Tab-separated table of C-alpha atoms in Angstrom:
chain	number	residue	atom	x	y	z
Y	60	UNK	CA	-73.326	50.422	42.554
Y	61	UNK	CA	-74.285	53.350	44.649
Y	62	UNK	CA	-78.170	54.742	43.173
Y	63	UNK	CA	-79.052	56.519	40.448
Y	64	UNK	CA	-81.450	57.231	37.494
Y	65	UNK	CA	-81.538	55.025	34.654
Y	66	UNK	CA	-84.142	54.352	31.783
Y	67	UNK	CA	-85.714	50.717	31.493
Y	68	UNK	CA	-84.996	48.787	29.105
Y	69	UNK	CA	-88.472	46.898	29.712
Y	70	UNK	CA	-90.608	49.942	29.578
Y	71	UNK	CA	-88.572	52.918	28.714
Y	72	UNK	CA	-89.538	54.159	31.846
Y	73	UNK	CA	-86.933	56.036	34.412
Y	74	UNK	CA	-86.525	54.514	37.753
Y	75	UNK	CA	-83.965	55.173	40.831
Y	76	UNK	CA	-81.573	51.919	40.543
Y	77	UNK	CA	-78.991	50.541	42.579
Y	78	UNK	CA	-76.928	47.760	41.388
Y	79	UNK	CA	-75.881	44.028	43.145
Y	80	UNK	CA	-74.018	40.874	42.400
Y	81	UNK	CA	-76.967	39.376	41.531
Y	82	UNK	CA	-80.013	42.053	40.850
Y	83	UNK	CA	-81.293	45.803	40.611
Y	84	UNK	CA	-83.522	47.052	42.635
Y	85	UNK	CA	-85.961	49.794	40.885
Y	86	UNK	CA	-88.039	51.955	43.455
Y	87	UNK	CA	-91.377	52.261	42.791
Y	88	UNK	CA	-92.584	55.532	44.137
Y	89	UNK	CA	-96.760	54.967	42.578
Y	90	UNK	CA	-96.097	51.631	44.520
Y	91	UNK	CA	-97.552	51.110	48.158
Y	92	UNK	CA	-95.076	49.570	50.331
Y	93	UNK	CA	-93.711	46.449	50.036
Y	94	UNK	CA	-93.938	46.691	46.269
Y	95	UNK	CA	-92.311	50.017	46.078
Y	96	UNK	CA	-88.883	48.062	45.395
Y	97	UNK	CA	-89.078	46.151	42.700
Y	98	UNK	CA	-86.242	43.730	41.277
Y	99	UNK	CA	-85.712	44.525	37.314
Y	100	UNK	CA	-86.331	41.327	34.927
Y	101	UNK	CA	-82.461	40.795	34.494
Y	102	UNK	CA	-83.202	36.600	33.591
Y	103	UNK	CA	-85.361	38.569	30.194
Y	104	UNK	CA	-82.755	40.746	29.411
Y	105	UNK	CA	-80.307	38.291	29.313
Y	106	UNK	CA	-82.299	35.176	28.139
Y	107	UNK	CA	-82.876	38.115	24.875
Y	108	UNK	CA	-79.016	39.242	24.602
Y	109	UNK	CA	-77.297	35.615	25.042
Y	110	UNK	CA	-79.654	33.545	23.351
Y	111	UNK	CA	-81.987	35.609	20.651
Y	112	UNK	CA	-83.298	33.031	19.136
Y	113	UNK	CA	-84.272	31.300	22.175
Y	114	UNK	CA	-83.056	29.201	24.519
Y	115	UNK	CA	-80.987	26.232	23.487
Y	116	UNK	CA	-82.421	22.822	23.397
Y	117	UNK	CA	-81.356	19.952	26.125
Y	118	UNK	CA	-81.768	16.865	27.249
Y	119	UNK	CA	-81.932	17.874	30.363
Y	120	UNK	CA	-85.527	19.328	30.011
Y	121	UNK	CA	-88.506	18.252	31.941
Y	122	UNK	CA	-91.014	16.301	30.943
Y	123	UNK	CA	-94.203	18.191	29.870
Y	124	UNK	CA	-96.356	18.432	33.159
Y	125	UNK	CA	-93.242	17.521	35.978
Y	126	UNK	CA	-92.921	19.503	38.912
Y	127	UNK	CA	-94.832	23.415	38.979
Y	128	UNK	CA	-96.088	23.992	35.244
Y	129	UNK	CA	-97.156	27.907	34.601
Y	130	UNK	CA	-99.128	28.442	31.656
Y	131	UNK	CA	-98.249	31.864	31.029
Y	132	UNK	CA	-94.514	31.075	30.036
Y	133	UNK	CA	-95.563	27.276	28.961
Y	134	UNK	CA	-92.796	26.099	31.298
Y	135	UNK	CA	-92.111	24.345	34.310
Y	136	UNK	CA	-89.930	24.372	37.427
Y	137	UNK	CA	-89.252	20.858	39.464
Y	138	UNK	CA	-86.675	19.498	41.827
Y	139	UNK	CA	-83.970	21.550	43.433
Y	140	UNK	CA	-85.015	24.567	41.444
Y	141	UNK	CA	-88.527	24.562	42.553
Y	142	UNK	CA	-87.417	23.947	46.627
Y	143	UNK	CA	-85.356	27.367	45.788
Y	144	UNK	CA	-88.169	29.187	43.861
Y	145	UNK	CA	-91.045	27.875	46.840
Y	146	UNK	CA	-88.598	29.519	49.811
Y	147	UNK	CA	-86.596	32.385	48.039
Y	148	UNK	CA	-89.583	34.645	47.173
Y	149	UNK	CA	-91.316	32.284	44.572
Y	150	UNK	CA	-93.149	34.018	41.801
Y	151	UNK	CA	-92.600	38.185	43.235
Y	152	UNK	CA	-89.336	38.168	43.918
Y	153	UNK	CA	-87.933	35.284	40.988
Y	154	UNK	CA	-91.186	35.177	38.293
Y	155	UNK	CA	-92.163	33.065	36.027
Y	156	UNK	CA	-89.724	30.278	34.669
Y	157	UNK	CA	-89.258	31.380	30.983
Y	158	UNK	CA	-86.570	28.067	29.782
Y	159	UNK	CA	-86.575	24.930	31.125
Y	160	UNK	CA	-82.887	23.608	32.268
Y	161	UNK	CA	-80.526	23.562	30.323
Y	162	UNK	CA	-75.912	23.196	30.563
Y	163	UNK	CA	-74.462	26.652	30.296
Y	164	UNK	CA	-70.607	27.864	30.781
Y	165	UNK	CA	-70.095	31.087	33.368
Y	166	UNK	CA	-69.142	33.915	32.672
Y	167	UNK	CA	-67.570	34.366	35.342
Y	168	UNK	CA	-65.309	31.198	36.369
Y	169	UNK	CA	-65.784	29.439	32.707
Y	170	UNK	CA	-67.697	26.544	35.000
Y	171	UNK	CA	-70.417	24.458	32.849
Y	172	UNK	CA	-73.269	24.300	35.130
Y	173	UNK	CA	-77.292	23.274	34.877
Y	174	UNK	CA	-79.637	26.891	34.650
Y	175	UNK	CA	-82.848	27.652	34.381
Y	176	UNK	CA	-83.932	31.788	33.012
Y	177	UNK	CA	-86.497	33.051	35.054
Y	178	UNK	CA	-87.906	36.817	34.434
Y	179	UNK	CA	-85.521	38.066	36.981
Y	180	UNK	CA	-82.895	35.763	38.227
Y	181	UNK	CA	-80.976	32.394	36.582
Y	182	UNK	CA	-80.664	29.682	38.411
Y	183	UNK	CA	-77.791	28.053	38.544
Y	184	UNK	CA	-77.038	24.011	39.793
Y	185	UNK	CA	-74.187	23.400	42.005
Y	186	UNK	CA	-73.841	20.032	43.137
Y	187	UNK	CA	-70.319	20.475	44.659
Y	188	UNK	CA	-72.300	22.143	47.330
Y	189	UNK	CA	-74.232	21.122	50.148
Y	190	UNK	CA	-77.984	21.746	50.328
Y	191	UNK	CA	-79.044	24.396	51.291
Y	192	UNK	CA	-75.934	26.172	48.864
Y	193	UNK	CA	-76.456	24.295	45.919
Y	194	UNK	CA	-78.836	26.184	43.898
Y	195	UNK	CA	-76.815	29.989	43.112
Y	196	UNK	CA	-78.127	32.888	41.714
Y	197	UNK	CA	-76.029	34.142	38.594
Y	198	UNK	CA	-74.496	37.279	38.984
Y	199	UNK	CA	-76.572	38.907	36.519
Y	200	UNK	CA	-76.412	42.296	38.434
Y	201	UNK	CA	-72.519	41.948	37.906
Y	202	UNK	CA	-73.109	40.948	34.580
Y	203	UNK	CA	-75.615	43.894	33.683
Y	204	UNK	CA	-73.739	46.684	35.098
Y	205	UNK	CA	-70.592	45.278	33.063
Y	206	UNK	CA	-72.292	45.456	29.997
Y	207	UNK	CA	-74.176	48.753	30.268
Y	208	UNK	CA	-71.468	50.674	32.425
Y	209	UNK	CA	-68.050	49.269	30.918
Y	210	UNK	CA	-66.174	52.884	32.408
Y	211	UNK	CA	-68.078	52.792	35.754
Y	212	UNK	CA	-71.590	54.242	37.393
Y	213	UNK	CA	-72.790	57.527	36.036
Y	214	UNK	CA	-71.752	60.065	38.155
Y	215	UNK	CA	-69.014	57.779	39.193
Y	216	UNK	CA	-65.255	58.830	39.194
Y	217	UNK	CA	-64.524	58.915	35.179
Y	218	UNK	CA	-62.238	56.243	33.834
Y	219	UNK	CA	-62.828	54.559	37.230
Y	220	UNK	CA	-64.034	50.921	37.813
Y	221	UNK	CA	-63.737	47.619	40.274
Y	222	UNK	CA	-61.994	44.377	39.110
Y	223	UNK	CA	-63.660	41.952	37.810
Y	224	UNK	CA	-65.373	39.496	39.966
Y	225	UNK	CA	-64.662	35.976	39.687
Y	226	UNK	CA	-61.697	33.812	39.868
Y	227	UNK	CA	-58.152	34.459	38.465
Y	228	UNK	CA	-56.060	31.739	38.354
Y	229	UNK	CA	-52.613	31.249	37.233
Y	230	UNK	CA	-48.620	29.419	37.953
Y	231	UNK	CA	-48.588	29.618	41.662
Y	232	UNK	CA	-51.007	32.006	43.118
Y	233	UNK	CA	-55.404	32.125	42.335
Y	234	UNK	CA	-57.402	35.356	43.255
Y	235	UNK	CA	-61.306	35.087	44.121
Y	236	UNK	CA	-62.483	38.449	43.455
Y	237	UNK	CA	-65.557	40.044	45.091
Y	238	UNK	CA	-67.461	43.090	45.178
Y	239	UNK	CA	-66.339	43.997	48.391
Y	240	UNK	CA	-62.791	41.560	49.413
Y	241	UNK	CA	-60.959	39.495	47.322
Y	242	UNK	CA	-58.932	36.410	48.048
Y	243	UNK	CA	-55.627	35.526	47.054
Y	244	UNK	CA	-54.281	31.710	47.581
Y	245	UNK	CA	-50.141	30.804	47.139
Y	246	UNK	CA	-47.650	28.248	47.336
Y	247	UNK	CA	-46.881	28.375	50.521
Y	248	UNK	CA	-49.104	31.666	51.605
Y	249	UNK	CA	-52.299	33.205	51.141
Y	250	UNK	CA	-53.799	37.140	51.372
Y	251	UNK	CA	-56.706	38.953	52.059
Y	252	UNK	CA	-57.740	42.544	50.517
Y	253	UNK	CA	-61.159	44.415	52.504
Y	254	UNK	CA	-62.881	46.837	50.293
Y	255	UNK	CA	-63.336	46.458	46.615
Y	256	UNK	CA	-60.456	47.005	43.877
Y	257	UNK	CA	-60.716	50.053	42.023
Y	258	UNK	CA	-59.072	49.965	38.577
Y	259	UNK	CA	-57.843	53.539	36.602
Y	260	UNK	CA	-58.342	53.733	33.067
Y	261	UNK	CA	-55.143	52.221	32.063
Y	262	UNK	CA	-56.137	49.057	34.212
Y	263	UNK	CA	-54.266	49.534	37.049
Y	264	UNK	CA	-54.538	48.889	40.789
Y	265	UNK	CA	-53.002	49.604	43.954
Y	266	UNK	CA	-54.726	48.893	47.369
Y	267	UNK	CA	-53.660	47.487	50.911
Y	268	UNK	CA	-53.508	43.926	52.268
Y	269	UNK	CA	-52.562	41.315	54.686
Y	270	UNK	CA	-50.141	38.599	53.765
Y	271	UNK	CA	-49.908	35.618	55.794
Y	272	UNK	CA	-46.734	33.322	55.092
Y	273	UNK	CA	-47.730	29.625	55.725
Y	274	UNK	CA	-45.652	26.723	56.557
Y	275	UNK	CA	-45.899	22.812	56.589
Y	276	UNK	CA	-47.501	20.454	59.119
Y	277	UNK	CA	-50.579	22.124	61.318
Y	278	UNK	CA	-50.503	25.296	62.466
Y	279	UNK	CA	-51.965	27.654	65.577
Y	280	UNK	CA	-54.392	31.030	64.554
Y	281	UNK	CA	-52.248	33.069	67.570
Y	282	UNK	CA	-48.832	31.725	65.362
Y	283	UNK	CA	-50.301	33.152	61.855
Y	284	UNK	CA	-47.636	35.289	60.252
Y	285	UNK	CA	-49.185	37.953	59.049
Y	286	UNK	CA	-48.338	41.222	57.145
Y	287	UNK	CA	-49.348	44.712	56.390
Y	288	UNK	CA	-48.430	44.548	51.921
Y	289	UNK	CA	-49.320	46.416	48.996
Y	290	UNK	CA	-50.967	45.064	46.360
Y	291	UNK	CA	-50.454	46.542	42.504
Y	292	UNK	CA	-51.653	45.092	39.502
Y	293	UNK	CA	-52.493	46.132	35.579
Y	294	UNK	CA	-55.186	44.040	34.041
Y	295	UNK	CA	-55.401	44.306	29.860
Y	296	UNK	CA	-57.637	41.561	27.803
Y	297	UNK	CA	-58.593	39.305	30.287
Y	298	UNK	CA	-54.878	38.714	32.252
Y	299	UNK	CA	-53.812	40.259	35.555
Y	300	UNK	CA	-49.948	41.252	36.556
Y	301	UNK	CA	-49.643	40.733	39.914
Y	302	UNK	CA	-47.335	42.161	42.545
Y	303	UNK	CA	-47.154	41.876	46.307
Y	304	UNK	CA	-44.606	44.527	48.512
Y	305	UNK	CA	-44.593	43.013	51.555
Y	306	UNK	CA	-43.756	46.565	53.659
Y	307	UNK	CA	-42.476	45.715	57.236
Y	308	UNK	CA	-40.414	43.268	55.539
Y	309	UNK	CA	-39.624	45.316	52.402
Y	310	UNK	CA	-40.194	41.961	50.194
Y	311	UNK	CA	-41.516	41.564	47.052
Y	312	UNK	CA	-43.488	38.461	45.724
Y	313	UNK	CA	-43.855	38.091	42.202
Y	314	UNK	CA	-45.095	39.611	39.685
Y	315	UNK	CA	-47.361	36.709	38.851
Y	316	UNK	CA	-49.364	35.949	35.659
Y	317	UNK	CA	-53.651	35.628	36.471
Y	318	UNK	CA	-56.016	34.877	33.786
Y	319	UNK	CA	-59.561	35.489	34.366
Y	320	UNK	CA	-62.206	32.372	34.708
Y	321	UNK	CA	-58.905	29.736	35.541
Y	322	UNK	CA	-57.857	27.972	38.120
Y	323	UNK	CA	-54.735	28.428	39.705
Y	324	UNK	CA	-51.667	26.100	39.530
Y	325	UNK	CA	-50.742	26.092	43.519
Y	326	UNK	CA	-48.363	23.855	45.638
Y	327	UNK	CA	-49.080	23.880	49.565
Y	328	UNK	CA	-46.669	23.428	51.976
Y	329	UNK	CA	-46.758	20.127	53.294
């Protein structure tokens, strides 16, 4: 998002904030630098909303006294989560642990991850990634923004928001959307879009990008068969209908029906 005024859910004070995928920055001019910009307590807020009766019990929980224990919250951090906490800002940036570890289904892709909640973040264990990317932060900033501002940020264009970040998949296509770009894989092609995908009040969008044809066997970067393209779509109830017009070939690809949180079913050229 851009910068705007927001009333804190923690203390009722109004701050200038800016939303990022994994955090919300708050301006505190009453503090001396470097403490004049603080991270919102997104972990605390998310825990209260998602688990009003407390985090679920889990067989993954740490044994008493394991790792680094914090009497302030009666919680411990250990293993790769402790390593990440120590090397990524520690108490000042992440806050105290407020839960033990437990399995949780991701809002972005529907996958199950081992997580632990902290005051300002949620750690996710991704054993499929090599260190140091085996621990990632949940996209709490994106989650909180969508929760509070489903129609876009205050002062923004009325009725316009961005396509939800995460994986959209279906037959013959898989689309990975970030806040600043999108990459799409097809059976024998791929495509890239640069920039956020703005969606109007009717769920429609139209953006420019590059569509690249693929072929079987090895290929060299210099032989990429890439073409300018216009991507049009409409989102409704978690389903995206997507079509691509390859402008210099007057060729249309699609439509594809993609569902948020599902992996695409693709057969690549051999």
